Short mmCIF file of C-alpha atoms and ligand atoms in Angstrom, two decimals:
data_model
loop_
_atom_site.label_atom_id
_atom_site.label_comp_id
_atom_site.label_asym_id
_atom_site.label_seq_id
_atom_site.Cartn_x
_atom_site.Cartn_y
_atom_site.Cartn_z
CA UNK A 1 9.52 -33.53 35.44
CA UNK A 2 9.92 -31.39 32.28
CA UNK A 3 10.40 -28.05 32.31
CA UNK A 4 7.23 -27.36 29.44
CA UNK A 5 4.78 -29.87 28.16
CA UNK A 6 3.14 -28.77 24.79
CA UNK A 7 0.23 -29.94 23.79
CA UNK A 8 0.13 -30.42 19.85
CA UNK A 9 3.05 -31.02 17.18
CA UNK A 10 0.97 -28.80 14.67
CA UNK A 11 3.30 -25.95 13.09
CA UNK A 12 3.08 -23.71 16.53
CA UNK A 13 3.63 -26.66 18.99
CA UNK A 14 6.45 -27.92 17.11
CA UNK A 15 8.05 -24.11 16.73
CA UNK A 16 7.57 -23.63 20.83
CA UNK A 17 9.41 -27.25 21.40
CA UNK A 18 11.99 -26.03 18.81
CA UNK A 19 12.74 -22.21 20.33
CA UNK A 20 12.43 -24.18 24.25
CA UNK A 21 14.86 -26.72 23.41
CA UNK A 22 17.39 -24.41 21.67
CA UNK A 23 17.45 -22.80 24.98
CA UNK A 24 18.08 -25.73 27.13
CA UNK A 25 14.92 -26.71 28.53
CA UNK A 26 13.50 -30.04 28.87
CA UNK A 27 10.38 -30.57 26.92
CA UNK A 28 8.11 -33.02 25.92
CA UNK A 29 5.82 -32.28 22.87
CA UNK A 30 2.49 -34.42 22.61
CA UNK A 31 0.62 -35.54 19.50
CA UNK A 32 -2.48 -37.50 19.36
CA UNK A 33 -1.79 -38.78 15.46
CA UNK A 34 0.51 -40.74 14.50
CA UNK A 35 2.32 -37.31 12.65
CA UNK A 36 0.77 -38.42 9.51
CA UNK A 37 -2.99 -37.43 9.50
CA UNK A 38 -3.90 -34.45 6.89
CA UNK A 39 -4.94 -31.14 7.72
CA UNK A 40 -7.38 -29.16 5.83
CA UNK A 41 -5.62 -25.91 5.00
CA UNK A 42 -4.42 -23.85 2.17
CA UNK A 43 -0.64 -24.27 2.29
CA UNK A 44 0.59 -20.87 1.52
CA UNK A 45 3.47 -19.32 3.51
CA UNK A 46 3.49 -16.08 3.79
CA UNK A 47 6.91 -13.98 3.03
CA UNK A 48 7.08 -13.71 7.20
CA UNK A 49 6.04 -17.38 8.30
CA UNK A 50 8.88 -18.43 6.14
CA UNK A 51 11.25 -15.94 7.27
CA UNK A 52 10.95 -17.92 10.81
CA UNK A 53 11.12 -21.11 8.82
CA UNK A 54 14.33 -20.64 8.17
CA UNK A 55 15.59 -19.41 11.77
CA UNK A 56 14.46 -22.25 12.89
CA UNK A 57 17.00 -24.03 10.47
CA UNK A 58 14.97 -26.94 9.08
CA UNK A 59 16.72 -29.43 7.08
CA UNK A 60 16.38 -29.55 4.46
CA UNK A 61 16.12 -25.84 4.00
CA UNK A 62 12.57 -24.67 3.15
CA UNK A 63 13.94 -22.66 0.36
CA UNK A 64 14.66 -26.09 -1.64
CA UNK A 65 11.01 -27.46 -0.92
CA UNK A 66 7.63 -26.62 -2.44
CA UNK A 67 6.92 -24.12 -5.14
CA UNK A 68 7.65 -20.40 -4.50
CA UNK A 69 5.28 -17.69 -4.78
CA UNK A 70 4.92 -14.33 -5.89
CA UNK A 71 1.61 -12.95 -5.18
CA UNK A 72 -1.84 -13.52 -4.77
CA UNK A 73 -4.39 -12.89 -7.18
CA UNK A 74 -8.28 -12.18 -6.69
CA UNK A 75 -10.49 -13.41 -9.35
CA UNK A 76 -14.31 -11.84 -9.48
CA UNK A 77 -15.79 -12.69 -12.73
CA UNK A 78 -15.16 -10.80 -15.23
CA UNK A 79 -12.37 -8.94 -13.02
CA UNK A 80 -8.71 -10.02 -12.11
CA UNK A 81 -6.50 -8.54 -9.99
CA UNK A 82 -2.82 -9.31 -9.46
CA UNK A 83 -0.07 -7.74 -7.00
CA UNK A 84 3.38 -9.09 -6.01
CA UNK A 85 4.61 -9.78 -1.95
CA UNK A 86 6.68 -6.10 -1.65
CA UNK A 87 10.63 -6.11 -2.09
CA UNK A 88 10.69 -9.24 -4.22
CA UNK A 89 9.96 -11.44 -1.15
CA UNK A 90 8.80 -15.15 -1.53
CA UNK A 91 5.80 -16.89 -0.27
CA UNK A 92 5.67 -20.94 -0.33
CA UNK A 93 3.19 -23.59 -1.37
CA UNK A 94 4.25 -26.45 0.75
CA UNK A 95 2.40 -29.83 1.83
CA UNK A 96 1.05 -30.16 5.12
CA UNK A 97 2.45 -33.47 5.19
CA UNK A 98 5.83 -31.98 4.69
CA UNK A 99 6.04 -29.19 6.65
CA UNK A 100 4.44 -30.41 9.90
CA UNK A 101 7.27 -33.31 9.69
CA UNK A 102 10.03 -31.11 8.94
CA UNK A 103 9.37 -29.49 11.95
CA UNK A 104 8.58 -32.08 14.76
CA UNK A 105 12.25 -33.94 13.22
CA UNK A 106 14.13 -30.50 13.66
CA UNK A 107 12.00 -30.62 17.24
CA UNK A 108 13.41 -33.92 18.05
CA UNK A 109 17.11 -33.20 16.61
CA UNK A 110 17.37 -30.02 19.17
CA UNK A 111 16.38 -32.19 22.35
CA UNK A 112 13.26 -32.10 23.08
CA UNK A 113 11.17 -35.34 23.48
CA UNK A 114 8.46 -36.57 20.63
CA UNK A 115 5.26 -38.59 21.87
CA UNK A 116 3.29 -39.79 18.79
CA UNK A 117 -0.26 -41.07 19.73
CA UNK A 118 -0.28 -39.45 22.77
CA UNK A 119 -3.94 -37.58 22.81
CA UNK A 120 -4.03 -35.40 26.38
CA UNK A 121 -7.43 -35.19 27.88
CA UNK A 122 -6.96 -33.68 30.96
CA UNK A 123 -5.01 -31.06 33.07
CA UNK A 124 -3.72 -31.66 36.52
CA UNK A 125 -4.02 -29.03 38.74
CA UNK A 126 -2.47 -28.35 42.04
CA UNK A 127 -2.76 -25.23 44.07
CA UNK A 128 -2.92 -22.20 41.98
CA UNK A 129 -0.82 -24.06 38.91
CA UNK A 130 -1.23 -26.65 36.54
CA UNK A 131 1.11 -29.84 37.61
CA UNK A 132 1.19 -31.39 34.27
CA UNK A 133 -1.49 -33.15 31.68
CA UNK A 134 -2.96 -36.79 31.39
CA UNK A 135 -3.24 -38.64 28.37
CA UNK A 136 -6.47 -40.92 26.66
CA UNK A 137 -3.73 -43.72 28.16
CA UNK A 138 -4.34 -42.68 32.19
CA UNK A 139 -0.02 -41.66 31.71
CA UNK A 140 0.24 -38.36 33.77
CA UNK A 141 3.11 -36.05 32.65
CA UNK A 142 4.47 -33.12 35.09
CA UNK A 143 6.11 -30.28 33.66
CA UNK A 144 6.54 -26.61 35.18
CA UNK A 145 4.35 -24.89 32.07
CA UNK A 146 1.90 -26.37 30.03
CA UNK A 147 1.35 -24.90 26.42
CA UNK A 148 -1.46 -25.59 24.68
CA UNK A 149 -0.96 -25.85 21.25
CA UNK A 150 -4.05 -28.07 20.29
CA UNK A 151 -5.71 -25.87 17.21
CA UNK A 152 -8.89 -24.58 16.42
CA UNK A 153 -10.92 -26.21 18.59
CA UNK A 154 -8.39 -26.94 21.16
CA UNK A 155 -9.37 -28.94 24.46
CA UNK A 156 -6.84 -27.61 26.51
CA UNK A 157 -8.24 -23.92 26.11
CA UNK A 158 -11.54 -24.99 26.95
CA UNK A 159 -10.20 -27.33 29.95
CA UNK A 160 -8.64 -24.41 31.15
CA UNK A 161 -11.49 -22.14 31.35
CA UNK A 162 -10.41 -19.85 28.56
CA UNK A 163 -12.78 -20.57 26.01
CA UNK A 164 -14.11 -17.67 24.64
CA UNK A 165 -17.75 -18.61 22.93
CA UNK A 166 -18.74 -17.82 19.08
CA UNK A 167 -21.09 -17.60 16.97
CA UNK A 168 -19.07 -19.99 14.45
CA UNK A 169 -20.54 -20.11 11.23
CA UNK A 170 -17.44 -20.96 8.42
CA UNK A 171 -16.04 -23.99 7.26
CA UNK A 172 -12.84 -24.84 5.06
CA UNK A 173 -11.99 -27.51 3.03
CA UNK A 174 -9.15 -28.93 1.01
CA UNK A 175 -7.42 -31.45 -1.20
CA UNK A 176 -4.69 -31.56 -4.03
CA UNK A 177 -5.36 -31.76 -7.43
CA UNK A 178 -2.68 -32.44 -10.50
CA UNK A 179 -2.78 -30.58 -13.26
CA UNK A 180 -2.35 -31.02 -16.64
CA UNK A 181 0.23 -28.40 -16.76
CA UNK A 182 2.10 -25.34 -14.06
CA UNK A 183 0.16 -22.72 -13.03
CA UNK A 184 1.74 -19.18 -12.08
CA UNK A 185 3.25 -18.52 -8.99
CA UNK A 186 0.41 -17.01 -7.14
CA UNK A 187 -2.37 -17.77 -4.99
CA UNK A 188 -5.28 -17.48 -6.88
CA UNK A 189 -8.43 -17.03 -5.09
CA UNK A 190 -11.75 -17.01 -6.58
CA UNK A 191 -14.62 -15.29 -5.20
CA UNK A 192 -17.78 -17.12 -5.87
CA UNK A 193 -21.36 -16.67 -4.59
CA UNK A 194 -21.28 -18.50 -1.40
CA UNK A 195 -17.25 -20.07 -1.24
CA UNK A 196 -14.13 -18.53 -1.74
CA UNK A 197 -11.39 -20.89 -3.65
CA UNK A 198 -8.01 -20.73 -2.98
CA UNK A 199 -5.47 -22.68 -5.64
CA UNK A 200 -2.34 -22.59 -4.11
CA UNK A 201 1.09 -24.46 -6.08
CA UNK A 202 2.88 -26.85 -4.28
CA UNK A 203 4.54 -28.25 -6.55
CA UNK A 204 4.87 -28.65 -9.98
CA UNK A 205 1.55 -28.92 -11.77
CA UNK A 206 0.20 -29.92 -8.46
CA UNK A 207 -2.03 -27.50 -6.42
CA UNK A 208 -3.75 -27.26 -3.12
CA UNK A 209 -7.11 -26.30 -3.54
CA UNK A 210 -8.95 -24.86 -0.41
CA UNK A 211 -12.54 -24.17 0.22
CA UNK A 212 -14.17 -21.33 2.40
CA UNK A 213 -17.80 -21.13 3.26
CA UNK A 214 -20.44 -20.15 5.59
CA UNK A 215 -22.73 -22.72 7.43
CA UNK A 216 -25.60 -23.10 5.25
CA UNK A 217 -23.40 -24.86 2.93
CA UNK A 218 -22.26 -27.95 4.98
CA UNK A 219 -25.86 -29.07 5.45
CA UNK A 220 -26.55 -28.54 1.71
CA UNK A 221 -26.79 -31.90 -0.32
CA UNK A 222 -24.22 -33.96 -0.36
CA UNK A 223 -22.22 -31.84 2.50
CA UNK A 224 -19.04 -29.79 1.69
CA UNK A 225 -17.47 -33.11 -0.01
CA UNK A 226 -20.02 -32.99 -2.75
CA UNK A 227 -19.89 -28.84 -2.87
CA UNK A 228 -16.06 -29.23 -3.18
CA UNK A 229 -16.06 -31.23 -5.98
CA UNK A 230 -19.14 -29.38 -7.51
CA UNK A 231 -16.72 -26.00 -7.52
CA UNK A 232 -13.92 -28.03 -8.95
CA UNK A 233 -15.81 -29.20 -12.12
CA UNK A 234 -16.98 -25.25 -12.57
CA UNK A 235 -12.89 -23.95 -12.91
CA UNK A 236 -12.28 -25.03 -16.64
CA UNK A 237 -8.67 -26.00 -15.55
CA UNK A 238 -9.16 -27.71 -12.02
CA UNK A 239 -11.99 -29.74 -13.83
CA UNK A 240 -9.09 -30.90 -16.09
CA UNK A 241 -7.02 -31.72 -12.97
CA UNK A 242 -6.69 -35.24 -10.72
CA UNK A 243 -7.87 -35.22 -7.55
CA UNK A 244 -4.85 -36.75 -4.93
CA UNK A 245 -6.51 -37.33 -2.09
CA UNK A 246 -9.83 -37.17 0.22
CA UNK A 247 -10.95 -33.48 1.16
CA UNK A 248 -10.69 -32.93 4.46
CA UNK A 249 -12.81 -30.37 6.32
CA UNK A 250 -11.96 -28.04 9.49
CA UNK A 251 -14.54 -25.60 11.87
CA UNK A 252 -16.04 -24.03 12.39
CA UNK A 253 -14.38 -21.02 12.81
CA UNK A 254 -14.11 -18.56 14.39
CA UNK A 255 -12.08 -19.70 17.65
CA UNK A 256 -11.11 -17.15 20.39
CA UNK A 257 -9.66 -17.42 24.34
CA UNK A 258 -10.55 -14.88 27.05
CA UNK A 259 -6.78 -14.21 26.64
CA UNK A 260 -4.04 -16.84 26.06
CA UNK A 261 -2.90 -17.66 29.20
CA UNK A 262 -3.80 -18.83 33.01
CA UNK A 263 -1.47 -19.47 35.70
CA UNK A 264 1.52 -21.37 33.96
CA UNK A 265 -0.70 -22.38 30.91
CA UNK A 266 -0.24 -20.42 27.89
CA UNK A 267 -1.98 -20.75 24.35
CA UNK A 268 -0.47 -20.56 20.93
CA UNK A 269 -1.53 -20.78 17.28
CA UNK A 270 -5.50 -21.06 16.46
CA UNK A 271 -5.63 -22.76 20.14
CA UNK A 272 -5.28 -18.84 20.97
CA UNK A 273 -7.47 -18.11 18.98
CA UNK A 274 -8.42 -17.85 14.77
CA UNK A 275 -10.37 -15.51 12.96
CA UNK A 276 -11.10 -17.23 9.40
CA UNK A 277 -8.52 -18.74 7.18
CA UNK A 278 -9.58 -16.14 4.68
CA UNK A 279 -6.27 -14.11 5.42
CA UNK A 280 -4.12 -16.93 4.88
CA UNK A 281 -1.86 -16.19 7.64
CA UNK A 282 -2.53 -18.67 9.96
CA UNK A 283 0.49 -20.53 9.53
CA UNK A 284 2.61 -17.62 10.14
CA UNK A 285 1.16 -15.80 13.07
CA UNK A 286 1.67 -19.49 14.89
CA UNK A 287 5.16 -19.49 13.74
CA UNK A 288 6.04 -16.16 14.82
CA UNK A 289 4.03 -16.41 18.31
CA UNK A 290 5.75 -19.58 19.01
CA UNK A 291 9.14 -17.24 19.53
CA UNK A 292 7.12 -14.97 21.35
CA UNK A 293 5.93 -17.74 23.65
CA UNK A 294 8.81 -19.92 24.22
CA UNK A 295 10.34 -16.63 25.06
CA UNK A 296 7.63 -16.01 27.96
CA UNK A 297 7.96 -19.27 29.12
CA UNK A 298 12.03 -19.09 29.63
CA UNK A 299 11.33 -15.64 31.46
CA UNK A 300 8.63 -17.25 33.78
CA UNK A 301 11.09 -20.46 34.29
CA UNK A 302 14.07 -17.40 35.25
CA UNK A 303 11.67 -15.35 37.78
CA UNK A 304 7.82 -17.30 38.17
CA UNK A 305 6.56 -14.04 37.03
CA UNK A 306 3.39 -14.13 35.35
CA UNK A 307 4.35 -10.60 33.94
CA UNK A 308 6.02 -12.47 31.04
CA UNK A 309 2.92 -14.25 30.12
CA UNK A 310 0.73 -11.21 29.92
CA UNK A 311 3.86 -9.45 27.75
CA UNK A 312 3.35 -12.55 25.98
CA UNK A 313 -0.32 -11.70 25.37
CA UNK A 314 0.48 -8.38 23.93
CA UNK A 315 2.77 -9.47 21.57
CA UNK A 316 1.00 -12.18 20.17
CA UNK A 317 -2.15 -10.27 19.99
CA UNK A 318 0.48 -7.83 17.96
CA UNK A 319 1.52 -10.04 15.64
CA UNK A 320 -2.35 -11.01 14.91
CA UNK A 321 -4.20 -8.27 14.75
CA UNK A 322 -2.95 -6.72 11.44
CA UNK A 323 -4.35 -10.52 9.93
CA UNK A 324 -7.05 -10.27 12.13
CA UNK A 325 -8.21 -7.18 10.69
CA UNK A 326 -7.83 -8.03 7.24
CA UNK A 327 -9.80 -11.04 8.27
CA UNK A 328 -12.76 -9.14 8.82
CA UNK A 329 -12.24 -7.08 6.12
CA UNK A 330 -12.20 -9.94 3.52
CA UNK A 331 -14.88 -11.23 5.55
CA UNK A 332 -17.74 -8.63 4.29
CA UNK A 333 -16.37 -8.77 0.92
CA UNK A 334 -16.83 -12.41 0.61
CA UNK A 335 -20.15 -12.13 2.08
CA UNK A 336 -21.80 -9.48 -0.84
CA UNK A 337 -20.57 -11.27 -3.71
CA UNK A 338 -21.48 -7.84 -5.57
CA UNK A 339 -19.17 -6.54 -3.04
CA UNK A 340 -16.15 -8.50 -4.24
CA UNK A 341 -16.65 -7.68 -7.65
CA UNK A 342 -16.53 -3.71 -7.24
CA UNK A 343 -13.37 -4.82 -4.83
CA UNK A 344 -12.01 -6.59 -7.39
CA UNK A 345 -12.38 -4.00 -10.38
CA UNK A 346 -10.94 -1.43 -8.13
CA UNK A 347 -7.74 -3.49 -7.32
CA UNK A 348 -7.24 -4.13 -10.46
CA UNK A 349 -7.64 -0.44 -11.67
CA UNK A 350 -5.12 0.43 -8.21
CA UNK A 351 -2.67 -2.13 -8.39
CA UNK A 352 -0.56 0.23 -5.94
CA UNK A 353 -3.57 -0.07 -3.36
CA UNK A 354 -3.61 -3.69 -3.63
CA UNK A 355 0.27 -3.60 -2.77
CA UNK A 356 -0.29 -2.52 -0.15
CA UNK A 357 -2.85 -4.19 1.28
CA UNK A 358 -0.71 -7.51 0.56
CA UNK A 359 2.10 -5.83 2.31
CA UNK A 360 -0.02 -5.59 5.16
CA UNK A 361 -1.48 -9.47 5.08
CA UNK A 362 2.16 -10.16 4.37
CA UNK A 363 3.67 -8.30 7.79
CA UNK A 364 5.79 -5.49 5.56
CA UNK A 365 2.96 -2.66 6.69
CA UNK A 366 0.80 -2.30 9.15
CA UNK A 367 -2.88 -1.36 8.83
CA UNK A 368 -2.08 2.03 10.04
CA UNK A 369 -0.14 2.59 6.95
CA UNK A 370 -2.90 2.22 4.48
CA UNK A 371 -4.03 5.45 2.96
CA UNK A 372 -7.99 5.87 3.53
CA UNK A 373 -8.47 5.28 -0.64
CA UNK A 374 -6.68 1.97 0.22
CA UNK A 375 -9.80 1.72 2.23
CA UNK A 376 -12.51 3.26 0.38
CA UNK A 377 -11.07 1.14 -3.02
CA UNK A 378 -12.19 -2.25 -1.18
CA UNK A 379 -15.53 -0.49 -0.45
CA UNK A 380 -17.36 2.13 -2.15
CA UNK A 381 -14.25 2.64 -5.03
CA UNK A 382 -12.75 5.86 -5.70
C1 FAD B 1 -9.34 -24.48 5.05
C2 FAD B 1 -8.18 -23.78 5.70
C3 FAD B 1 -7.22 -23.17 4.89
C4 FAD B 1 -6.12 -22.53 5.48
N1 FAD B 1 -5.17 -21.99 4.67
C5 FAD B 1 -4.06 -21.45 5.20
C6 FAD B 1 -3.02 -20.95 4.36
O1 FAD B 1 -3.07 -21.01 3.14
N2 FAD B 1 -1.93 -20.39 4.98
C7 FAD B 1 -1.83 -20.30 6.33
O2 FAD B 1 -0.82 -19.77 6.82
N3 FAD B 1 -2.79 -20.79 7.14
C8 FAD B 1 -3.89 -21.36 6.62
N4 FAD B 1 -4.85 -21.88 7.44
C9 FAD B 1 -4.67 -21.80 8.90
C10 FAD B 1 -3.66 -22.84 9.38
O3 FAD B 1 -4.02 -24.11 8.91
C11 FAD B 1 -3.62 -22.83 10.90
O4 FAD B 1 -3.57 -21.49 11.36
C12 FAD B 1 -2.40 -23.59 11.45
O5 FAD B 1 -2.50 -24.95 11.12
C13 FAD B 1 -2.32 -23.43 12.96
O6 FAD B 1 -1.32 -24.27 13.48
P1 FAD B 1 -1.44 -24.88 14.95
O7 FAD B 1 -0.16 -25.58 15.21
O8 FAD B 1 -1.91 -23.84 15.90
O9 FAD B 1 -2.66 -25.91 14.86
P2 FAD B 1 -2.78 -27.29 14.04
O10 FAD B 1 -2.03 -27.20 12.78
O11 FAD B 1 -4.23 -27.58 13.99
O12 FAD B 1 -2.04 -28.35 14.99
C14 FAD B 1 -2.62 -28.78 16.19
C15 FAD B 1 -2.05 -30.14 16.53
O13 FAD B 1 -2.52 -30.54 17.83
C16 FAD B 1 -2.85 -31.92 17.81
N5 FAD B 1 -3.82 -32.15 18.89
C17 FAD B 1 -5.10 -31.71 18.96
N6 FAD B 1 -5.66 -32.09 20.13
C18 FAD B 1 -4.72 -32.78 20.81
C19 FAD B 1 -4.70 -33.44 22.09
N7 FAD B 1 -5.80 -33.46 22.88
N8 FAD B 1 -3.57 -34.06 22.48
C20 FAD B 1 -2.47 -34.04 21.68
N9 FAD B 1 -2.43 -33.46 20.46
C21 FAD B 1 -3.54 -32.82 20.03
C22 FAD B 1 -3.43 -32.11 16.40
O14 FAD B 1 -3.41 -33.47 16.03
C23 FAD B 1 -2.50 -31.24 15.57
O15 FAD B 1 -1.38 -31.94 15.12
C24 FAD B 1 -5.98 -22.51 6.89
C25 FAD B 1 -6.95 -23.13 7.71
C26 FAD B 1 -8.04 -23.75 7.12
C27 FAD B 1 -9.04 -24.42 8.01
#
């Protein structure tokens, strides 16, 4: 019997195991893969996601991997606008298929138990708890909490009755490229018509390039596969670049529970719930709920209060919401392409505004502390 089973070695699983082991508990953490199947995602760490990267005291330390970042920039043709994380923080561009190892190893070094291959399908329930989970293999595991930690379009949210239905309508897509020479430190993202590009570093002269778009766009010809490399050969200097690998696609999004925990489940990372990977924060909010959730489970474990877990809901739906909102926010710029364009020339013109709004994507303000010309710059310009 284990004291928490989680349910998915993806960056928040693998964060939960590492905070629950620290601490002394016994805990098994199950992945369907192998560990080595890509993830479509962006690969930018935010100055606060790799703050908790390095509490959690990966080796070898983050700040020796990947390629550092400075900023983001938005691109609108013909406008460009640049700003710089606050207090000469750091983001990082870092592989998938580096960071999601890094993290089940430092899992496995602190105690707690690695399943590869192990795919759950089903909760067991006694009366009024969850008993443990059952994998594709008919193997039942007990454990005293379950976590599910499954992603976007987690099972165990939906086998739990949490599943809160939406109208899901975006896509993502992503691959490496390497080019024929560095590009700067930033995450450049590109505003087109119907897509947003992302070009994130990871390395040297090797980039992550992500795709966003809306529905229509997967059933075009050729599917998002075709429209990825269609957007490539339009960027002068991707179209020079190598492509790595396969794209590979995630979605739709949005994904949302009723609230992120029942009984002694709880939820973390997109299995909680995801807005759009517009704001780039995904990776971060999972890191930092995983604290906030291995923290609720050690308090339920200590008193079988279920107060912990809805503390646990507050916090996490804390440490989202300033994302969250900028979410939405990017989400009707990227929808009026003449929208992001106005946006665009006005950050540029305000480089203080866009500060600020990057200190707020980046955790360093909240959305409170924007000034309402912050605001009215991304809208109607002042
Ligand atoms: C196109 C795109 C670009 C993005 N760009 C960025 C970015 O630049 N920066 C950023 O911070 N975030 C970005 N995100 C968001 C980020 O990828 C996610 O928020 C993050 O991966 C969430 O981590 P997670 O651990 O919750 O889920 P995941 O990373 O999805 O991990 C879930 C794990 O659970 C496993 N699993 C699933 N079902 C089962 C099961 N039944 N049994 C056992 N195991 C199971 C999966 O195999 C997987 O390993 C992007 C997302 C997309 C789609």
């Amino acid at each position: 019997m284990f004291d928490a089973a989680i349910v998915g070695a993806g960056p928040a699983g693998a964060a939960t195991a590492i905070h629950l082991a620290r601490r002394g508990m016994r805990v098994v953490l199950l992945e369907r893969t192998q560990g080595d199947r890509r993830k479509a995602c962006g690969e930018g760490i935010f100055p606060r996601g790799l703050e908790e990267l390095r509490r959690l005291e990966v080796h070898p330390a983050v700040d020796s991997l990947g390629a550092p970042l400075t900023g983001v920039r938005f691109n609108a043709a013909p406008y460009q606008a640049t700003a710089t994380f606050g207090g000469g923080s750091l983001a990082l561009g870092m592989q998938r298929t580096d960071l999601d190892p890094l993290l089940r190893r430092r899992a496995v070094e602190v105690g707690a138990e690695l399943r590869l291959g192990a795919s759950v399908r089903s909760l067991v329930r006694g009366p009024g708890r969850f008993t443990g989970v059952e994998t594709e293999d008919g193997e039942r595991i007990e454990a005293a909490v379950i976590v599910g930690a499954d992603g976007l379009r987690s099972r165990i949210r939906w086998l739990a009755g949490l599943d809160r239905p939406q109208h899901r309508r975006r896509y993502g897509i992503s691959a490496h490229l390497q080019l024929p020479r560095p590009v700067d430190p930033l995450v450049d993202i590109h505003f087109h018509d119907d897509a947003e590009v992302y070009v994130t570093p990871v390395g040297p002269a090797t980039v992550n390039v992500a795709m966003l778009f809306r529905r229509g766009m997967r059933s075009s010809s050729g599917g998002p596969t075709a429209a990825f490399r269609g957007l490539i050969q339009s960027h002068a200097l991707l179209a020079a670049g190598t492509l790595l690998d396969v794209p590979v696609a995630a979605g739709p999004f949005p994904a949302a529970s009723r609230r992120p925990w029942r009984d002694n489940l709880l939820l973390v990372g997109d299995a909680a719930g995801f807005v759009d990977a517009i704001s780039g924060e995904g990776i971060s909010t999972s890191l930092l709920s995983a604290r906030a959730c291995a923290d609720a489970v050690v308090r339920y474990l200590d008193s079988d209060l279920e107060r912990s877990f809805e503390r646990y809901a507050r916090q996490r739906g804390g440490l989202a919401r300033n994302a969250d909102l900028l979410a939405h926010l990017s989400l009707v710029l990227s929808s009026r392409p003449w929208l992001a364009r106005h946006s665009v020339r006005n950050l540029m013109r305000q480089p203080e505004t866009f500060r600020r709004l990057l200190g707020v994507s980046a955790g360093d303000l909240r959305v409170a502390d924007l000034r309402p010309r912050d605001l009215l710059a991304l809208t109607v310009g002042v």
